[in-house]
Amino acid sequence: MFAKICVKTLIVAAALGLPLSLAHAQEGTEARPSCRMYFTQSWDDINAPLGSYPTSGFYQKLKTIFADAGAELIAEPFVPWTRAVEEVMRGKGQGLSMALETPSRAEKLAFLGPIFTNKWYKYIRRGANPNMASPTVGVLRTYADLTPIIEAVEAMNGTLIGMPYERLGRMLEEDRVDVILASEYGISLLLDRRQQQLERLPGEGVDVHTYVAIKHDAPCMTRKAELNAALSTWAKTDDAKTYSVGPPNAQNLTIMKKQADGTTP
């Protein structure tokens, strides 16, 4: 029997033009479909030098989830988040470890999960009228087309504008915008001086979901159903909460303030 198997291996290797050692390696082995993904926004790796690879934390967690779903996860080089999003949208790289779903992104990316849900709150200048009619509501321009944000502004009978956070901060000081709608993390991107001048309005906040985003034509999308199920299941665990996007620590904030507008996932 062993002799027959060896002869069969030799015949297959010869027919395919493969070295015998490679033919043996491929017997009974099927390569898992892969995805090359950016991981800039992994909190425990964010202080790594630009150009390095994340090696722990969230990357390792997602790598395990992908493997359990029958896919292989490969990390792209660590780059500023704005650049990562632009590269994926232009065709380089195949996915983003954390991303908010917008109509323009959905044309090229599938959003799996969600893996996290965060609250966005209404902030006003301290001492301003919290019950103003028809307020001008500012958000980070990258997310001005988010459905839950648009719905929240409509519920306030407000006017939505999207701008860089620094400009929104100045407009708030100058009474040119009434409300800023943002996550705690987003507000932390404003200068500390401006944070002291802001007051969060009471309320539950707006639920904004964070997903794993993968290009529709990425090889691992052949395992889309399995990946989506695995990510959605993990998102409900206490373990997932330890990776959820929240206010960054002082070191992370220093890095973020040096980056261009749109550095949030």
mmCIF file of C-alpha atoms in Angstrom:
data_model
loop_
_atom_site.group_PDB
_atom_site.id
_atom_site.type_symbol
_atom_site.label_atom_id
_atom_site.label_comp_id
_atom_site.label_asym_id
_atom_site.label_seq_id
_atom_site.Cartn_x
_atom_site.Cartn_y
_atom_site.Cartn_z
ATOM 1 C CA MET A 1 0.000 0.000 0.000
ATOM 2 C CA PHE A 2 2.801 2.428 0.925
ATOM 3 C CA ALA A 3 4.508 1.680 -2.390
ATOM 4 C CA LYS A 4 1.313 2.507 -4.300
ATOM 5 C CA ILE A 5 1.008 5.865 -2.477
ATOM 6 C CA CYS A 6 4.620 6.732 -3.286
ATOM 7 C CA VAL A 7 4.134 5.870 -6.967
ATOM 8 C CA LYS A 8 0.942 7.971 -7.065
ATOM 9 C CA THR A 9 2.801 10.924 -5.535
ATOM 10 C CA LEU A 10 5.600 10.617 -8.106
ATOM 11 C CA ILE A 11 3.110 10.519 -10.994
ATOM 12 C CA VAL A 12 1.226 13.605 -9.724
ATOM 13 C CA ALA A 13 4.453 15.512 -9.105
ATOM 14 C CA ALA A 14 5.736 14.723 -12.579
ATOM 15 C CA ALA A 15 2.460 15.704 -14.221
ATOM 16 C CA LEU A 16 2.433 19.059 -12.444
ATOM 17 C CA GLY A 17 6.130 19.690 -12.831
ATOM 18 C CA LEU A 18 6.528 19.917 -9.047
ATOM 19 C CA PRO A 19 9.480 18.854 -6.930
ATOM 20 C CA LEU A 20 8.716 15.703 -5.003
ATOM 21 C CA SER A 21 9.127 17.503 -1.663
ATOM 22 C CA LEU A 22 6.509 20.094 -2.659
ATOM 23 C CA ALA A 23 4.116 17.408 -3.815
ATOM 24 C CA HIS A 24 4.383 15.756 -0.408
ATOM 25 C CA ALA A 25 3.830 19.087 1.344
ATOM 26 C CA GLN A 26 0.672 19.732 -0.645
ATOM 27 C CA GLU A 27 -0.875 16.318 -0.028
ATOM 28 C CA GLY A 28 -3.897 16.747 2.217
ATOM 29 C CA THR A 29 -3.202 20.476 2.623
ATOM 30 C CA GLU A 30 -5.368 23.311 1.319
ATOM 31 C CA ALA A 31 -4.166 26.910 1.576
ATOM 32 C CA ARG A 32 -6.553 29.147 3.496
ATOM 33 C CA PRO A 33 -7.841 32.252 1.681
ATOM 34 C CA SER A 34 -6.050 35.316 2.986
ATOM 35 C CA CYS A 35 -6.658 38.994 3.693
ATOM 36 C CA ARG A 36 -3.973 41.681 3.968
ATOM 37 C CA MET A 37 -5.267 44.120 6.566
ATOM 38 C CA TYR A 38 -4.188 47.433 8.102
ATOM 39 C CA PHE A 39 -4.002 47.571 11.908
ATOM 40 C CA THR A 40 -3.078 51.177 12.672
ATOM 41 C CA GLN A 41 -5.880 51.573 15.166
ATOM 42 C CA SER A 42 -4.959 48.689 17.459
ATOM 43 C CA TRP A 43 -4.778 50.446 20.821
ATOM 44 C CA ASP A 44 -2.074 48.395 22.463
ATOM 45 C CA ASP A 45 0.157 48.724 19.380
ATOM 46 C CA ILE A 46 -0.488 52.330 18.445
ATOM 47 C CA ASN A 47 2.688 53.579 20.092
ATOM 48 C CA ALA A 48 4.841 51.359 17.904
ATOM 49 C CA PRO A 49 7.022 53.252 15.400
ATOM 50 C CA LEU A 50 5.411 53.945 12.036
ATOM 51 C CA GLY A 51 6.458 51.271 9.580
ATOM 52 C CA SER A 52 6.458 48.450 12.124
ATOM 53 C CA TYR A 53 3.965 45.607 12.384
ATOM 54 C CA PRO A 54 1.573 45.105 15.285
ATOM 55 C CA THR A 55 2.521 41.887 17.023
ATOM 56 C CA SER A 56 0.097 41.517 19.892
ATOM 57 C CA GLY A 57 -3.287 42.395 21.254
ATOM 58 C CA PHE A 58 -6.034 43.065 18.742
ATOM 59 C CA TYR A 59 -4.035 41.780 15.770
ATOM 60 C CA GLN A 60 -3.437 38.427 17.426
ATOM 61 C CA LYS A 61 -7.094 38.243 18.466
ATOM 62 C CA LEU A 62 -8.385 38.829 14.935
ATOM 63 C CA LYS A 63 -5.778 36.481 13.511
ATOM 64 C CA THR A 64 -7.149 33.694 15.712
ATOM 65 C CA ILE A 65 -10.757 34.506 14.774
ATOM 66 C CA PHE A 66 -9.870 34.421 11.071
ATOM 67 C CA ALA A 67 -8.063 31.098 11.472
ATOM 68 C CA ASP A 68 -11.054 29.563 13.254
ATOM 69 C CA ALA A 69 -13.219 30.724 10.335
ATOM 70 C CA GLY A 70 -10.885 29.080 7.819
ATOM 71 C CA ALA A 71 -9.041 32.199 6.636
ATOM 72 C CA GLU A 72 -5.569 33.680 7.047
ATOM 73 C CA LEU A 73 -4.998 37.221 8.304
ATOM 74 C CA ILE A 74 -1.847 39.101 7.274
ATOM 75 C CA ALA A 75 -0.868 42.502 8.700
ATOM 76 C CA GLU A 76 0.021 45.331 6.344
ATOM 77 C CA PRO A 77 2.703 47.818 7.504
ATOM 78 C CA PHE A 78 1.711 50.200 10.277
ATOM 79 C CA VAL A 79 0.747 53.562 8.713
ATOM 80 C CA PRO A 80 -1.327 56.615 9.732
ATOM 81 C CA TRP A 81 -5.011 55.742 9.532
ATOM 82 C CA THR A 82 -5.911 58.314 6.883
ATOM 83 C CA ARG A 83 -3.322 56.788 4.581
ATOM 84 C CA ALA A 84 -4.513 53.257 5.356
ATOM 85 C CA VAL A 85 -8.106 54.094 4.408
ATOM 86 C CA GLU A 86 -6.985 55.849 1.228
ATOM 87 C CA GLU A 87 -4.771 52.947 0.186
ATOM 88 C CA VAL A 88 -7.528 50.381 0.669
ATOM 89 C CA MET A 89 -10.015 52.510 -1.256
ATOM 90 C CA ARG A 90 -7.473 52.961 -4.069
ATOM 91 C CA GLY A 91 -6.783 49.255 -4.291
ATOM 92 C CA LYS A 92 -3.746 48.621 -2.084
ATOM 93 C CA GLY A 93 -4.362 46.338 0.858
ATOM 94 C CA GLN A 94 -7.524 44.331 1.331
ATOM 95 C CA GLY A 95 -9.034 45.401 4.630
ATOM 96 C CA LEU A 96 -9.221 47.613 7.709
ATOM 97 C CA SER A 97 -9.219 46.219 11.232
ATOM 98 C CA MET A 98 -11.681 48.866 12.444
ATOM 99 C CA ALA A 99 -13.936 50.998 10.271
ATOM 100 C CA LEU A 100 -17.239 52.830 10.371
ATOM 101 C CA GLU A 101 -19.632 52.082 7.515
ATOM 102 C CA THR A 102 -20.367 54.916 5.108
ATOM 103 C CA PRO A 103 -22.148 54.715 1.735
ATOM 104 C CA SER A 104 -18.998 55.597 -0.195
ATOM 105 C CA ARG A 105 -16.954 52.917 1.558
ATOM 106 C CA ALA A 106 -19.669 50.271 1.109
ATOM 107 C CA GLU A 107 -19.137 50.403 -2.655
ATOM 108 C CA LYS A 108 -15.755 48.713 -2.236
ATOM 109 C CA LEU A 109 -15.852 47.190 1.237
ATOM 110 C CA ALA A 110 -17.939 44.589 3.037
ATOM 111 C CA PHE A 111 -18.518 45.405 6.710
ATOM 112 C CA LEU A 112 -18.404 42.355 8.988
ATOM 113 C CA GLY A 113 -19.685 42.402 12.533
ATOM 114 C CA PRO A 114 -20.187 44.883 14.070
ATOM 115 C CA ILE A 115 -17.396 44.174 16.498
ATOM 116 C CA PHE A 116 -17.912 47.249 18.709
ATOM 117 C CA THR A 117 -20.713 49.713 19.384
ATOM 118 C CA ASN A 118 -19.806 53.108 20.816
ATOM 119 C CA LYS A 119 -21.848 56.074 21.947
ATOM 120 C CA TRP A 120 -21.621 59.455 20.272
ATOM 121 C CA TYR A 121 -22.825 62.309 22.467
ATOM 122 C CA LYS A 122 -23.911 65.915 22.025
ATOM 123 C CA TYR A 123 -21.443 68.490 23.300
ATOM 124 C CA ILE A 124 -22.055 72.227 23.652
ATOM 125 C CA ARG A 125 -19.943 75.134 24.818
ATOM 126 C CA ARG A 126 -20.153 75.309 28.602
ATOM 127 C CA GLY A 127 -22.932 77.676 29.618
ATOM 128 C CA ALA A 128 -24.669 77.638 26.217
ATOM 129 C CA ASN A 129 -28.408 77.050 25.889
ATOM 130 C CA PRO A 130 -28.956 73.249 25.820
ATOM 131 C CA ASN A 131 -32.468 73.613 24.375
ATOM 132 C CA MET A 132 -31.688 75.721 21.335
ATOM 133 C CA ALA A 133 -33.994 75.354 18.330
ATOM 134 C CA SER A 134 -32.621 74.272 14.945
ATOM 135 C CA PRO A 135 -28.974 74.006 16.051
ATOM 136 C CA THR A 136 -25.999 73.819 13.717
ATOM 137 C CA VAL A 137 -24.438 70.422 14.469
ATOM 138 C CA GLY A 138 -20.807 69.704 13.658
ATOM 139 C CA VAL A 139 -19.241 66.267 13.158
ATOM 140 C CA LEU A 140 -15.899 65.045 11.880
ATOM 141 C CA ARG A 141 -16.210 65.446 8.124
ATOM 142 C CA THR A 142 -15.197 61.837 7.450
ATOM 143 C CA TYR A 143 -18.449 60.658 9.027
ATOM 144 C CA ALA A 144 -20.943 63.306 7.993
ATOM 145 C CA ASP A 145 -22.757 60.698 5.891
ATOM 146 C CA LEU A 146 -23.184 58.119 8.671
ATOM 147 C CA THR A 147 -26.858 57.139 8.820
ATOM 148 C CA PRO A 148 -27.175 57.232 12.655
ATOM 149 C CA ILE A 149 -25.524 60.666 12.716
ATOM 150 C CA ILE A 150 -27.842 62.043 10.038
ATOM 151 C CA GLU A 151 -30.876 60.650 11.883
ATOM 152 C CA ALA A 152 -29.731 62.164 15.186
ATOM 153 C CA VAL A 153 -29.317 65.602 13.617
ATOM 154 C CA GLU A 154 -32.721 65.352 11.942
ATOM 155 C CA ALA A 155 -34.266 64.502 15.330
ATOM 156 C CA MET A 156 -32.813 67.773 16.661
ATOM 157 C CA ASN A 157 -34.183 69.638 13.643
ATOM 158 C CA GLY A 158 -30.585 70.654 13.133
ATOM 159 C CA THR A 159 -28.278 71.447 10.240
ATOM 160 C CA LEU A 160 -25.350 69.053 9.790
ATOM 161 C CA ILE A 161 -21.867 70.221 8.834
ATOM 162 C CA GLY A 162 -18.746 68.087 8.527
ATOM 163 C CA MET A 163 -15.322 69.551 9.251
ATOM 164 C CA PRO A 164 -11.953 68.722 10.814
ATOM 165 C CA TYR A 165 -12.203 68.636 14.613
ATOM 166 C CA GLU A 166 -9.784 71.532 15.034
ATOM 167 C CA ARG A 167 -11.957 73.757 12.869
ATOM 168 C CA LEU A 168 -15.082 72.592 14.687
ATOM 169 C CA GLY A 169 -13.444 73.541 17.967
ATOM 170 C CA ARG A 170 -12.708 77.043 16.735
ATOM 171 C CA MET A 171 -16.226 77.435 15.324
ATOM 172 C CA LEU A 172 -17.699 76.348 18.659
ATOM 173 C CA GLU A 173 -15.648 78.996 20.462
ATOM 174 C CA GLU A 174 -16.796 81.609 17.951
ATOM 175 C CA ASP A 175 -20.489 80.637 18.278
ATOM 176 C CA ARG A 176 -20.575 79.531 14.644
ATOM 177 C CA VAL A 177 -21.607 75.971 15.525
ATOM 178 C CA ASP A 178 -23.992 75.091 18.352
ATOM 179 C CA VAL A 179 -23.437 71.381 18.973
ATOM 180 C CA ILE A 180 -20.630 68.909 18.311
ATOM 181 C CA LEU A 181 -21.708 65.285 17.943
ATOM 182 C CA ALA A 182 -18.820 62.945 18.724
ATOM 183 C CA SER A 183 -17.601 59.969 20.698
ATOM 184 C CA GLU A 184 -15.580 60.486 23.864
ATOM 185 C CA TYR A 185 -12.578 59.524 21.779
ATOM 186 C CA GLY A 186 -13.424 62.117 19.143
ATOM 187 C CA ILE A 187 -13.777 64.844 21.740
ATOM 188 C CA SER A 188 -10.402 63.873 23.202
ATOM 189 C CA LEU A 189 -8.847 64.838 19.861
ATOM 190 C CA LEU A 190 -9.659 68.463 20.591
ATOM 191 C CA LEU A 191 -7.074 70.463 22.461
ATOM 192 C CA ASP A 192 -7.267 70.114 26.250
ATOM 193 C CA ARG A 193 -8.048 73.816 26.524
ATOM 194 C CA ARG A 194 -11.157 73.307 24.416
ATOM 195 C CA GLN A 195 -12.174 70.153 26.249
ATOM 196 C CA GLN A 196 -12.464 72.195 29.441
ATOM 197 C CA GLN A 197 -14.942 74.471 27.678
ATOM 198 C CA LEU A 198 -17.238 71.670 26.530
ATOM 199 C CA GLU A 199 -20.261 70.264 28.316
ATOM 200 C CA ARG A 200 -21.883 66.953 27.408
ATOM 201 C CA LEU A 201 -25.650 67.098 27.200
ATOM 202 C CA PRO A 202 -27.709 64.474 29.071
ATOM 203 C CA GLY A 203 -28.987 61.557 27.050
ATOM 204 C CA GLU A 204 -28.225 58.036 25.959
ATOM 205 C CA GLY A 205 -26.155 59.084 22.994
ATOM 206 C CA VAL A 206 -26.171 57.714 19.469
ATOM 207 C CA ASP A 207 -25.055 54.138 18.774
ATOM 208 C CA VAL A 208 -22.327 54.024 16.125
ATOM 209 C CA HIS A 209 -21.027 50.625 15.057
ATOM 210 C CA THR A 210 -17.444 49.658 14.260
ATOM 211 C CA TYR A 211 -16.791 46.831 11.794
ATOM 212 C CA VAL A 212 -14.010 44.805 10.267
ATOM 213 C CA ALA A 213 -13.995 46.055 6.666
ATOM 214 C CA ILE A 214 -12.799 43.827 3.813
ATOM 215 C CA LYS A 215 -12.710 44.462 0.080
ATOM 216 C CA HIS A 216 -15.388 42.531 -1.782
ATOM 217 C CA ASP A 217 -12.809 40.792 -3.987
ATOM 218 C CA ALA A 218 -10.360 39.812 -1.226
ATOM 219 C CA PRO A 219 -9.582 36.051 -1.264
ATOM 220 C CA CYS A 220 -10.855 35.579 2.305
ATOM 221 C CA MET A 221 -14.323 36.738 1.257
ATOM 222 C CA THR A 222 -14.961 33.160 0.155
ATOM 223 C CA ARG A 223 -15.304 32.654 3.932
ATOM 224 C CA LYS A 224 -17.492 35.727 4.428
ATOM 225 C CA ALA A 225 -20.361 33.942 6.186
ATOM 226 C CA GLU A 226 -18.013 32.129 8.555
ATOM 227 C CA LEU A 227 -16.024 35.296 9.298
ATOM 228 C CA ASN A 228 -19.128 37.367 9.919
ATOM 229 C CA ALA A 229 -20.547 34.752 12.290
ATOM 230 C CA ALA A 230 -17.261 34.410 14.185
ATOM 231 C CA LEU A 231 -16.776 38.174 14.544
ATOM 232 C CA SER A 232 -20.388 38.767 15.596
ATOM 233 C CA THR A 233 -20.164 36.011 18.211
ATOM 234 C CA TRP A 234 -16.890 37.339 19.613
ATOM 235 C CA ALA A 235 -18.290 40.884 19.763
ATOM 236 C CA LYS A 236 -20.781 39.742 22.418
ATOM 237 C CA THR A 237 -18.068 38.496 24.777
ATOM 238 C CA ASP A 238 -16.451 40.350 27.661
ATOM 239 C CA ASP A 239 -13.121 39.842 25.908
ATOM 240 C CA ALA A 240 -14.246 42.034 23.007
ATOM 241 C CA LYS A 241 -15.009 44.915 25.353
ATOM 242 C CA THR A 242 -11.338 45.166 26.311
ATOM 243 C CA TYR A 243 -10.524 46.173 22.728
ATOM 244 C CA SER A 244 -13.413 48.584 22.184
ATOM 245 C CA VAL A 245 -12.558 52.086 20.979
ATOM 246 C CA GLY A 246 -12.531 54.547 23.844
ATOM 247 C CA PRO A 247 -10.653 57.642 24.979
ATOM 248 C CA PRO A 248 -6.962 57.045 24.246
ATOM 249 C CA ASN A 249 -4.303 57.409 26.889
ATOM 250 C CA ALA A 250 -1.974 60.405 26.947
ATOM 251 C CA GLN A 251 0.648 58.748 24.723
ATOM 252 C CA ASN A 252 -1.888 57.737 22.111
ATOM 253 C CA LEU A 253 -3.441 61.195 22.139
ATOM 254 C CA THR A 254 -0.067 62.823 21.484
ATOM 255 C CA ILE A 255 0.369 60.690 18.379
ATOM 256 C CA MET A 256 -3.167 61.303 17.191
ATOM 257 C CA LYS A 257 -2.896 65.069 17.470
ATOM 258 C CA LYS A 258 0.069 65.000 15.093
ATOM 259 C CA GLN A 259 -1.852 63.134 12.427
ATOM 260 C CA ALA A 260 -4.008 64.607 9.708
ATOM 261 C CA ASP A 261 -7.774 64.998 9.951
ATOM 262 C CA GLY A 262 -9.687 61.739 9.721
ATOM 263 C CA THR A 263 -7.351 59.572 11.797
ATOM 264 C CA THR A 264 -10.191 57.773 13.570
ATOM 265 C CA PRO A 265 -11.144 54.402 12.118
#
